[in-house]
PDB file of C-alpha atoms in Angstrom:
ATOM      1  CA  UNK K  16      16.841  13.472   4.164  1.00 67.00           C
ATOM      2  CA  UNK K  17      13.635  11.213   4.326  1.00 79.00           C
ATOM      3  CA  UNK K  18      10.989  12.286   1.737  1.00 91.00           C
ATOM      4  CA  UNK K  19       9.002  11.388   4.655  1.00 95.00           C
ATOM      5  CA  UNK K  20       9.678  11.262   8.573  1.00 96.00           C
ATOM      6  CA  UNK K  21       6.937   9.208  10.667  1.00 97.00           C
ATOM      7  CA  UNK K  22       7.451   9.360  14.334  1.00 97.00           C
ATOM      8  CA  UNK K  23       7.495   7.717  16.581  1.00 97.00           C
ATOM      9  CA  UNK K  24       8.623   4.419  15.487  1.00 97.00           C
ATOM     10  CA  UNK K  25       6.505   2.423  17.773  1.00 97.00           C
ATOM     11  CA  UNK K  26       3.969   3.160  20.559  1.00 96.00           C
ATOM     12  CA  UNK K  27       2.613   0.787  23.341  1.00 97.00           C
ATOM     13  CA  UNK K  28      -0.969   2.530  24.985  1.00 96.00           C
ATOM     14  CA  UNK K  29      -3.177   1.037  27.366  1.00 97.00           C
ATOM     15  CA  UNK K  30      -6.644   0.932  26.466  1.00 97.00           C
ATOM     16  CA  UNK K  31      -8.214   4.032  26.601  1.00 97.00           C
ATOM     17  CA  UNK K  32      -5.427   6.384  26.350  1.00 97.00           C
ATOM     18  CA  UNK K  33      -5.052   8.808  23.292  1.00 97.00           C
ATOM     19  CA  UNK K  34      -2.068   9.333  21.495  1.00 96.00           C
ATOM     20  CA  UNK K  35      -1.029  10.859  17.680  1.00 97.00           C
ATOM     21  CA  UNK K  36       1.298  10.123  15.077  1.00 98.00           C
ATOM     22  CA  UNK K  37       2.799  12.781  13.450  1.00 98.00           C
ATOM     23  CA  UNK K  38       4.869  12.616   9.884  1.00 98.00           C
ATOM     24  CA  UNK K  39       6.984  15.178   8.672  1.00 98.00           C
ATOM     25  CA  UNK K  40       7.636  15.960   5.089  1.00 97.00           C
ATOM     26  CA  UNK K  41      10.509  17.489   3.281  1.00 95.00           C
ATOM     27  CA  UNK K  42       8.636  18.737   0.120  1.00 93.00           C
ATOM     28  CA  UNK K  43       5.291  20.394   0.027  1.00 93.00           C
ATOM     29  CA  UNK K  44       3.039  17.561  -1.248  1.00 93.00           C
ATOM     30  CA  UNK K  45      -0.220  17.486  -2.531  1.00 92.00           C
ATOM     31  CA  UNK K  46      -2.253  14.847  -0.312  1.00 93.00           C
ATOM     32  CA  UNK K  47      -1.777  12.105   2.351  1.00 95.00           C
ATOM     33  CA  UNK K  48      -3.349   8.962   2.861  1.00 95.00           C
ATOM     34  CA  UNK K  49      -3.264   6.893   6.697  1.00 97.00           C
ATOM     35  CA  UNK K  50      -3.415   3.270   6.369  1.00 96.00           C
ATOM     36  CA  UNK K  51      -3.524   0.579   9.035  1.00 96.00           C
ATOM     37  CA  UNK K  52      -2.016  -2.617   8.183  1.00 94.00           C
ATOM     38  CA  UNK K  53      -3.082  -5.600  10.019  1.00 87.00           C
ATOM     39  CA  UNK K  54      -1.391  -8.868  11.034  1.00 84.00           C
ATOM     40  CA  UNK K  55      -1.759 -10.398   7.854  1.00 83.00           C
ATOM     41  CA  UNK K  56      -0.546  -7.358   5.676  1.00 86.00           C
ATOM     42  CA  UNK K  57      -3.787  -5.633   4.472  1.00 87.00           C
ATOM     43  CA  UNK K  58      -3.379  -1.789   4.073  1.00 90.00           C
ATOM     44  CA  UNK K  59      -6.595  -0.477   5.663  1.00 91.00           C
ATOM     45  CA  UNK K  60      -7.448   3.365   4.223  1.00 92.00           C
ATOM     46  CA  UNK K  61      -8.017   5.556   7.448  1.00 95.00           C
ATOM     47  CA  UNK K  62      -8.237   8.883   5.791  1.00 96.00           C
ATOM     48  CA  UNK K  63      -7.397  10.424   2.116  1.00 94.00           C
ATOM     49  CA  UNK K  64      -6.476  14.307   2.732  1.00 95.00           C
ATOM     50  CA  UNK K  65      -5.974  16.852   0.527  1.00 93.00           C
ATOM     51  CA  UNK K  66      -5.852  19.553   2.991  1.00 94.00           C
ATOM     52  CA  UNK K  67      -7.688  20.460   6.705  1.00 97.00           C
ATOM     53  CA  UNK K  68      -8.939  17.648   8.922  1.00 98.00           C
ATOM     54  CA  UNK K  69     -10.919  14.782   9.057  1.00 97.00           C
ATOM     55  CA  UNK K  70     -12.005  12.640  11.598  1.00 97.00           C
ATOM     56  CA  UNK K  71     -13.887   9.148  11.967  1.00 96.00           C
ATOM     57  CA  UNK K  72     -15.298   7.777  15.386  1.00 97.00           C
ATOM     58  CA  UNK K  73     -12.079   7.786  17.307  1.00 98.00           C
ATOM     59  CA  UNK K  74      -9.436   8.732  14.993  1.00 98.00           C
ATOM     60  CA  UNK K  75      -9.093  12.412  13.593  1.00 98.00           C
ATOM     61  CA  UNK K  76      -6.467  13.276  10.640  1.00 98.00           C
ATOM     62  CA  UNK K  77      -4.849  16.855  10.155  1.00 98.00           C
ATOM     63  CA  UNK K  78      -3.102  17.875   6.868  1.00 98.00           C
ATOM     64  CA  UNK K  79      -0.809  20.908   6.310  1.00 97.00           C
ATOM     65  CA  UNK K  80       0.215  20.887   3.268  1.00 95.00           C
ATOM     66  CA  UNK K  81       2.038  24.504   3.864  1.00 95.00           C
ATOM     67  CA  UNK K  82       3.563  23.096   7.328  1.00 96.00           C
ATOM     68  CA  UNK K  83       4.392  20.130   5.641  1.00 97.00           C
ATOM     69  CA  UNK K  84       2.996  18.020   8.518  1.00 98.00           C
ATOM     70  CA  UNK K  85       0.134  15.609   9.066  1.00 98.00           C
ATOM     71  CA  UNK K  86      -1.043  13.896  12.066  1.00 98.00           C
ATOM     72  CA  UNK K  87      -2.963  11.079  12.742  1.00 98.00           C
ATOM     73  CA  UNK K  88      -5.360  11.200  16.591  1.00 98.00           C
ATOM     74  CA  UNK K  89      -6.727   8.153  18.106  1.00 97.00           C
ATOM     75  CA  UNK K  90      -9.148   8.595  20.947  1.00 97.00           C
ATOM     76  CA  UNK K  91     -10.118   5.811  23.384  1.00 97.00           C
ATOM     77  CA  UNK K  92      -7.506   3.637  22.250  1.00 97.00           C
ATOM     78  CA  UNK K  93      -8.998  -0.213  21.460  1.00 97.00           C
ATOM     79  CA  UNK K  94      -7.339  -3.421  21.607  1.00 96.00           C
ATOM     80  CA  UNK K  95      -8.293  -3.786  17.553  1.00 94.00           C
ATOM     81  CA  UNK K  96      -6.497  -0.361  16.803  1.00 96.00           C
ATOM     82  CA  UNK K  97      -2.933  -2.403  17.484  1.00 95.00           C
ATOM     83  CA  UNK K  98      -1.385  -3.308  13.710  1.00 95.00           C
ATOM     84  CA  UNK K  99       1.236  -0.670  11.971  1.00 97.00           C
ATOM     85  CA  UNK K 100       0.592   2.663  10.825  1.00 98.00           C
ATOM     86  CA  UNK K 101       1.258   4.650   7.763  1.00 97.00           C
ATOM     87  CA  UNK K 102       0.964   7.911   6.242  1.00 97.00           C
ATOM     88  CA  UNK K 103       1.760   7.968   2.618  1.00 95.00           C
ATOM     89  CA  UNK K 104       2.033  11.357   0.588  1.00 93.00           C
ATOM     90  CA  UNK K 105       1.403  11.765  -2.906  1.00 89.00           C
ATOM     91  CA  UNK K 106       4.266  13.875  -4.504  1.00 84.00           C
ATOM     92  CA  UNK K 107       1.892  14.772  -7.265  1.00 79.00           C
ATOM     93  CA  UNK K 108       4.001  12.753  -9.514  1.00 75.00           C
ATOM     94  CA  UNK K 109       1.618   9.803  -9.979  1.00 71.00           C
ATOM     95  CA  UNK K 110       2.991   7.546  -7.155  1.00 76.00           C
ATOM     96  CA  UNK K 111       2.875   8.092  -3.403  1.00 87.00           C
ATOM     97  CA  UNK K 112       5.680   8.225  -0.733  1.00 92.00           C
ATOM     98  CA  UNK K 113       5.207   6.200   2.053  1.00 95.00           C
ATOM     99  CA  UNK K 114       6.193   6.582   5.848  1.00 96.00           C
ATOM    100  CA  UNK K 115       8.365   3.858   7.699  1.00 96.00           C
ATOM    101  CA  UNK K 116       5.954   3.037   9.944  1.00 97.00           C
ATOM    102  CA  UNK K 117       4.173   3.332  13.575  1.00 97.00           C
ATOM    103  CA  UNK K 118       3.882  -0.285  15.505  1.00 96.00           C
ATOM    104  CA  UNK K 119       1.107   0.467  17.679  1.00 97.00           C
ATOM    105  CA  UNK K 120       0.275  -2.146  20.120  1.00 96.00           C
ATOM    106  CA  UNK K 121      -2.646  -1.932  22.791  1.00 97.00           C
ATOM    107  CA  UNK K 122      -2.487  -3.775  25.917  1.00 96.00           C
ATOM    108  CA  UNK K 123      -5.392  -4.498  27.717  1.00 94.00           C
TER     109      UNK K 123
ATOM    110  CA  UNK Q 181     -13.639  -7.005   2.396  1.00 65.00           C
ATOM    111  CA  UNK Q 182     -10.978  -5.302  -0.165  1.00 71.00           C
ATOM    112  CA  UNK Q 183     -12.317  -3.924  -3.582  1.00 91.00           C
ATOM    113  CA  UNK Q 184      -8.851  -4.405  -5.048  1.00 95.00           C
ATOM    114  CA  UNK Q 185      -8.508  -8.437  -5.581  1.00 96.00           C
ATOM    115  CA  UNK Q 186      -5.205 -10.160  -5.405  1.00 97.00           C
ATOM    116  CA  UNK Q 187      -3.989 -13.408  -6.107  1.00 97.00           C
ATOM    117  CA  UNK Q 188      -2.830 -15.803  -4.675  1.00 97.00           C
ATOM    118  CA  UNK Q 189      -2.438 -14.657  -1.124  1.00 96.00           C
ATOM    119  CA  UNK Q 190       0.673 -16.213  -0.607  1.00 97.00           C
ATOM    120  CA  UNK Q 191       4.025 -17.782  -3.449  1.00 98.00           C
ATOM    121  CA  UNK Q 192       6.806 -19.951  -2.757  1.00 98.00           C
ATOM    122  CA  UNK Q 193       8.628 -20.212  -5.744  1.00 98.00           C
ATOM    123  CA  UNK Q 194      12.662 -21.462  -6.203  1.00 97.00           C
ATOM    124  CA  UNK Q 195      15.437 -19.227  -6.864  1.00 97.00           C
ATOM    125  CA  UNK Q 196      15.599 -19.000 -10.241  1.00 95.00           C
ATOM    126  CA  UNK Q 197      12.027 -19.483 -11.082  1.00 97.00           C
ATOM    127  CA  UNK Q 198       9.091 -17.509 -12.493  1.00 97.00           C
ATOM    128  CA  UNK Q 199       6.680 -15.360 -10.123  1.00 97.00           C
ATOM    129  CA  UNK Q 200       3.014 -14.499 -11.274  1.00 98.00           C
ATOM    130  CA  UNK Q 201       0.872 -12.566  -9.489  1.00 98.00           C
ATOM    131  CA  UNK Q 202      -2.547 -10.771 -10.719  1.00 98.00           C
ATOM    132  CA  UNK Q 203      -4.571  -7.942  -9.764  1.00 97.00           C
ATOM    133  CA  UNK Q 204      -8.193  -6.276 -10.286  1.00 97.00           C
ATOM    134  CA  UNK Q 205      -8.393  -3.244  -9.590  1.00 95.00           C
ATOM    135  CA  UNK Q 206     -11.379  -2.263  -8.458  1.00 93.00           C
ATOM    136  CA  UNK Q 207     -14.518  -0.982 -10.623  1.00 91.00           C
ATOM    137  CA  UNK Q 208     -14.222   2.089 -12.299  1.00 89.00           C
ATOM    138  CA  UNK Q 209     -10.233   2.847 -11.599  1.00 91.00           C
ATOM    139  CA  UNK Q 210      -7.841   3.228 -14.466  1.00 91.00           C
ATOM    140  CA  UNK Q 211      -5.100   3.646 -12.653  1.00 92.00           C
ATOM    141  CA  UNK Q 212      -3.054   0.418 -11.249  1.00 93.00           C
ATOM    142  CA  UNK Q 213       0.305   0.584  -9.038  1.00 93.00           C
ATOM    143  CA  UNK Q 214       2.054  -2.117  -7.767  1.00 95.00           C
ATOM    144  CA  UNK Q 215       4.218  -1.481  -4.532  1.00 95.00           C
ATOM    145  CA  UNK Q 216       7.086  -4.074  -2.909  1.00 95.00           C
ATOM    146  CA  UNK Q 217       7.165  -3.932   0.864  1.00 96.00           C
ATOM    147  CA  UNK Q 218      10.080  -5.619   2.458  1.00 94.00           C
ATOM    148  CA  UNK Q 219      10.862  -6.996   5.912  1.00 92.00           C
ATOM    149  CA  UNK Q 220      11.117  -3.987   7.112  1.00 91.00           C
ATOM    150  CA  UNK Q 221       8.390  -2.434   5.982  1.00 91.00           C
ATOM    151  CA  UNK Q 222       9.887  -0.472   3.750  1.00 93.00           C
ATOM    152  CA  UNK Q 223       7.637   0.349   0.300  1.00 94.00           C
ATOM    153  CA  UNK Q 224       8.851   0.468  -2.927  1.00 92.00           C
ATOM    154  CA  UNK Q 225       7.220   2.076  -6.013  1.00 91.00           C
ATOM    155  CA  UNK Q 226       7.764  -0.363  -9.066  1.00 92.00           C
ATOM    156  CA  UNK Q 227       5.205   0.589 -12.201  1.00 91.00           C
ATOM    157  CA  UNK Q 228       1.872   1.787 -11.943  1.00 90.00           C
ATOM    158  CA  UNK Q 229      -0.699   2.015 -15.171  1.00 90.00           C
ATOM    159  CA  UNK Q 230      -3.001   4.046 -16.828  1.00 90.00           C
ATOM    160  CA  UNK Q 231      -5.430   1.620 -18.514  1.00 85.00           C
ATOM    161  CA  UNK Q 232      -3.410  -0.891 -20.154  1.00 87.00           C
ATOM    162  CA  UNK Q 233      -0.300   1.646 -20.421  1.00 91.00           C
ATOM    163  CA  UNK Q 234       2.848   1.728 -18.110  1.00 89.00           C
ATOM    164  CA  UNK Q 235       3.327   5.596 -16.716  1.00 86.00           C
ATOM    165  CA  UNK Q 236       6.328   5.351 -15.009  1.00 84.00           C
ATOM    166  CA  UNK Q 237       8.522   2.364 -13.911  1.00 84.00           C
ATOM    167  CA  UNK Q 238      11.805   1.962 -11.639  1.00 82.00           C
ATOM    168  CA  UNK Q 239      15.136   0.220 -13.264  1.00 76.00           C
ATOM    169  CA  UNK Q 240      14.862  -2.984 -11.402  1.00 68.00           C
ATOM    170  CA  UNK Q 241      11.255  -3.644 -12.766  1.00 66.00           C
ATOM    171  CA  UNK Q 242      12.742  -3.239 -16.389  1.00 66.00           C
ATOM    172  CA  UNK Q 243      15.467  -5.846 -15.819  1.00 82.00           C
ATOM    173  CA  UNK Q 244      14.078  -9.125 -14.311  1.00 89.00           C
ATOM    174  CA  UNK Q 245      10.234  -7.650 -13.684  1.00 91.00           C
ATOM    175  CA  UNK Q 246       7.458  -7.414 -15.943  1.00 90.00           C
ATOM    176  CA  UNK Q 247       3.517  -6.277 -15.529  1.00 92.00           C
ATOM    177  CA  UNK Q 248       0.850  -5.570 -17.582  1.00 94.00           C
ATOM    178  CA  UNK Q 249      -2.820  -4.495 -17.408  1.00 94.00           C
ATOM    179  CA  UNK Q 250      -4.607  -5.937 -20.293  1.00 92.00           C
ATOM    180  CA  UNK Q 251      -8.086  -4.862 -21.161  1.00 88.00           C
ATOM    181  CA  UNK Q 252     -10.943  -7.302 -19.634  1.00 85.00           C
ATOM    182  CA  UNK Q 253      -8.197  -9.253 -17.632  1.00 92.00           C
ATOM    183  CA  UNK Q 254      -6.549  -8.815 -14.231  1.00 95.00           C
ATOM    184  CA  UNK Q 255      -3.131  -6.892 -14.565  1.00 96.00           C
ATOM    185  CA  UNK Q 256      -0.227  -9.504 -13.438  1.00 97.00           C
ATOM    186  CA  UNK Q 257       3.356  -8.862 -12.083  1.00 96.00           C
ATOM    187  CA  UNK Q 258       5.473 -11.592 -13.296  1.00 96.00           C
ATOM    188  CA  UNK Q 259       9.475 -11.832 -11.888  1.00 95.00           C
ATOM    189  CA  UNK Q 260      10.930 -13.957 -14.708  1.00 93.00           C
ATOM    190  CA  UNK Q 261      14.099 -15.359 -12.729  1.00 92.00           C
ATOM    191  CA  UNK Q 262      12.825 -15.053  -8.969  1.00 95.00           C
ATOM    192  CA  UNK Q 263      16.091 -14.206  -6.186  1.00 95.00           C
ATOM    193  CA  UNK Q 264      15.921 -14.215  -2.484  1.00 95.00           C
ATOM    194  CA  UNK Q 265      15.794 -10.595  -2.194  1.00 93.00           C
ATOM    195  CA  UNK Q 266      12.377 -10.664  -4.364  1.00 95.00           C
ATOM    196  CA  UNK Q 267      10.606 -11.962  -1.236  1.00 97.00           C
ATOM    197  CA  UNK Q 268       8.194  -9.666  -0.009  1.00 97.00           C
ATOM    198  CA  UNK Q 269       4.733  -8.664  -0.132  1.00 97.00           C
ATOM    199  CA  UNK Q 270       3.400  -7.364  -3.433  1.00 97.00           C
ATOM    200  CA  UNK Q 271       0.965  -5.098  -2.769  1.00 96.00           C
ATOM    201  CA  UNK Q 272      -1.775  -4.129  -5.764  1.00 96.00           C
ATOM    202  CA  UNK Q 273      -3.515  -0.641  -5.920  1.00 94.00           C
ATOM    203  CA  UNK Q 274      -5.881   1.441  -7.644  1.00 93.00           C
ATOM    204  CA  UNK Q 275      -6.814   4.812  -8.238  1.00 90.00           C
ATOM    205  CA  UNK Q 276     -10.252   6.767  -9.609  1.00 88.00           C
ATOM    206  CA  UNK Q 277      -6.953   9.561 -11.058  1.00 80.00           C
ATOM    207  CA  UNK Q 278      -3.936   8.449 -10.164  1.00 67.00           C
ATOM    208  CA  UNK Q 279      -2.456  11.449  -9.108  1.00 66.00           C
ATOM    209  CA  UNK Q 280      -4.087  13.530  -6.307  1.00 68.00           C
ATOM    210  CA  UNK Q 281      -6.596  10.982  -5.688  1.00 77.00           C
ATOM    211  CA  UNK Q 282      -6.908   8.316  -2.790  1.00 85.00           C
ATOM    212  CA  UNK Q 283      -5.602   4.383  -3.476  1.00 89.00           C
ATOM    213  CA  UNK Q 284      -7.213   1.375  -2.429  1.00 92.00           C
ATOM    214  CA  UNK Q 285      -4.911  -1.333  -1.607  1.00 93.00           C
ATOM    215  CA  UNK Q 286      -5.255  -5.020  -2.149  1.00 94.00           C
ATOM    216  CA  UNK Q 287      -4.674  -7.882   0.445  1.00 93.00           C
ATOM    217  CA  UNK Q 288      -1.091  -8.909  -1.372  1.00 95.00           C
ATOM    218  CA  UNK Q 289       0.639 -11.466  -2.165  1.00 97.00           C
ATOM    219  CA  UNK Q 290       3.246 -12.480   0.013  1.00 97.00           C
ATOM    220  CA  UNK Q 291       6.518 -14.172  -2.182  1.00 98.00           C
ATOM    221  CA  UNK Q 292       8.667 -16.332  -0.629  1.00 98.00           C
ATOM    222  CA  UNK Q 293      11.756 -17.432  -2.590  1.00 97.00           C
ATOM    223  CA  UNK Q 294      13.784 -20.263  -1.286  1.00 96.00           C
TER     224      UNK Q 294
END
């Protein structure tokens, strides 16, 4: 299978909901990265993991490197947050894996 | 604003023809990847650097793909004979370590071939 599984695909929220991201790996890896790309293709770092949990104003990250899981949180969802969504793990081989994606959109 | 500087933003080039794109990675990070991401958002790893050397790079960037990270100059990704399949965005990143250590990602450069 998929070095790595993001789910879900997409997501529609209404402003001020919460919701997660989750993505699944299939081989213990060493650290993950969330990104949020915008419209015009920049990859935004959200968090850089190595293990445990972070978390930033309205978005928290969890890393399991055992469970082979992370998951991304956002609080209070904002109409800025909408763009696409990646986790990307690093195998420890010098180049990272990336998810296929969550399209989040916010509607007002 | 991005520490990772790509350019140009955006290349339309002719089938056939030759692609440059550069990179700098940002201050202080010896490690450079460069990463295709298709249509469907799908990335692909083609070389990454440590300095000015190549660690590891995929078959189709040996064929028709070349890069390079010279000392005191931006690293460049250069498709000799561009195809319609090469469009995408090129996406630049560096790395304090490379391995085990967070990227920073560039804006891109988006290719069009036509």
């Amino acid at each position: 299978g998929m070095p790595v599984e993001q789910n879900p695909p997409a997501l529609s929220l209404y402003e001020g909901a919460d919701s997660g991201l989750r993505c699944n790996f299939s081989t213990t890896m060493k650290s993950v990265q969330w990104f949020q790309q915008n419209h015009r293709g920049r990859l935004i770092t959200l968090f850089y993991l190595a293990q445990g949990t972070k978390e930033n104003g309205r978005l928290k990250s969890t890393f399991n490197s055992k469970e082979r899981y992370s998951t991304l949180h956002i609080k209070d969802a904002q109409l800025e947050d909408s763009g696409t969504y990646f986790c990307a793990a690093d195998t420890g081989n010098y180049k990272y894996v990336f998810g296929a994606g969550t399209r989040l959109k916010v509607i007002a | 604003n991005s520490k990772v500087i790509q350019t140009p933003r955006y290349l339309v080039k002719g089938q056939g023809q030759k692609a440059k794109m550069r990179c700098i990675p940002e201050k202080g990070h010896p490690v450079v990847f460069w990463y295709q991401q298709n249509k469907n958002n799908e990335f692909k790893f083609l070389i990454n650097f440590q300095n000015q050397e190549v660690l590891q790079q995929i078959d189709m960037t040996e064929k028709r793909f070349s890069a390079e990270c010279p000392s005191n100059s931006p690293c460049s990704l250069e498709i000799q004979s561009s195809e319609a399949g090469d469009s995408a965005l090129y996406l630049c990143a560096s790395s304090p370590r490379g391995a085990n250590s967070d990227y920073t990602f560039g804006s891109g450069t988006r290719l069009l071939v036509i």
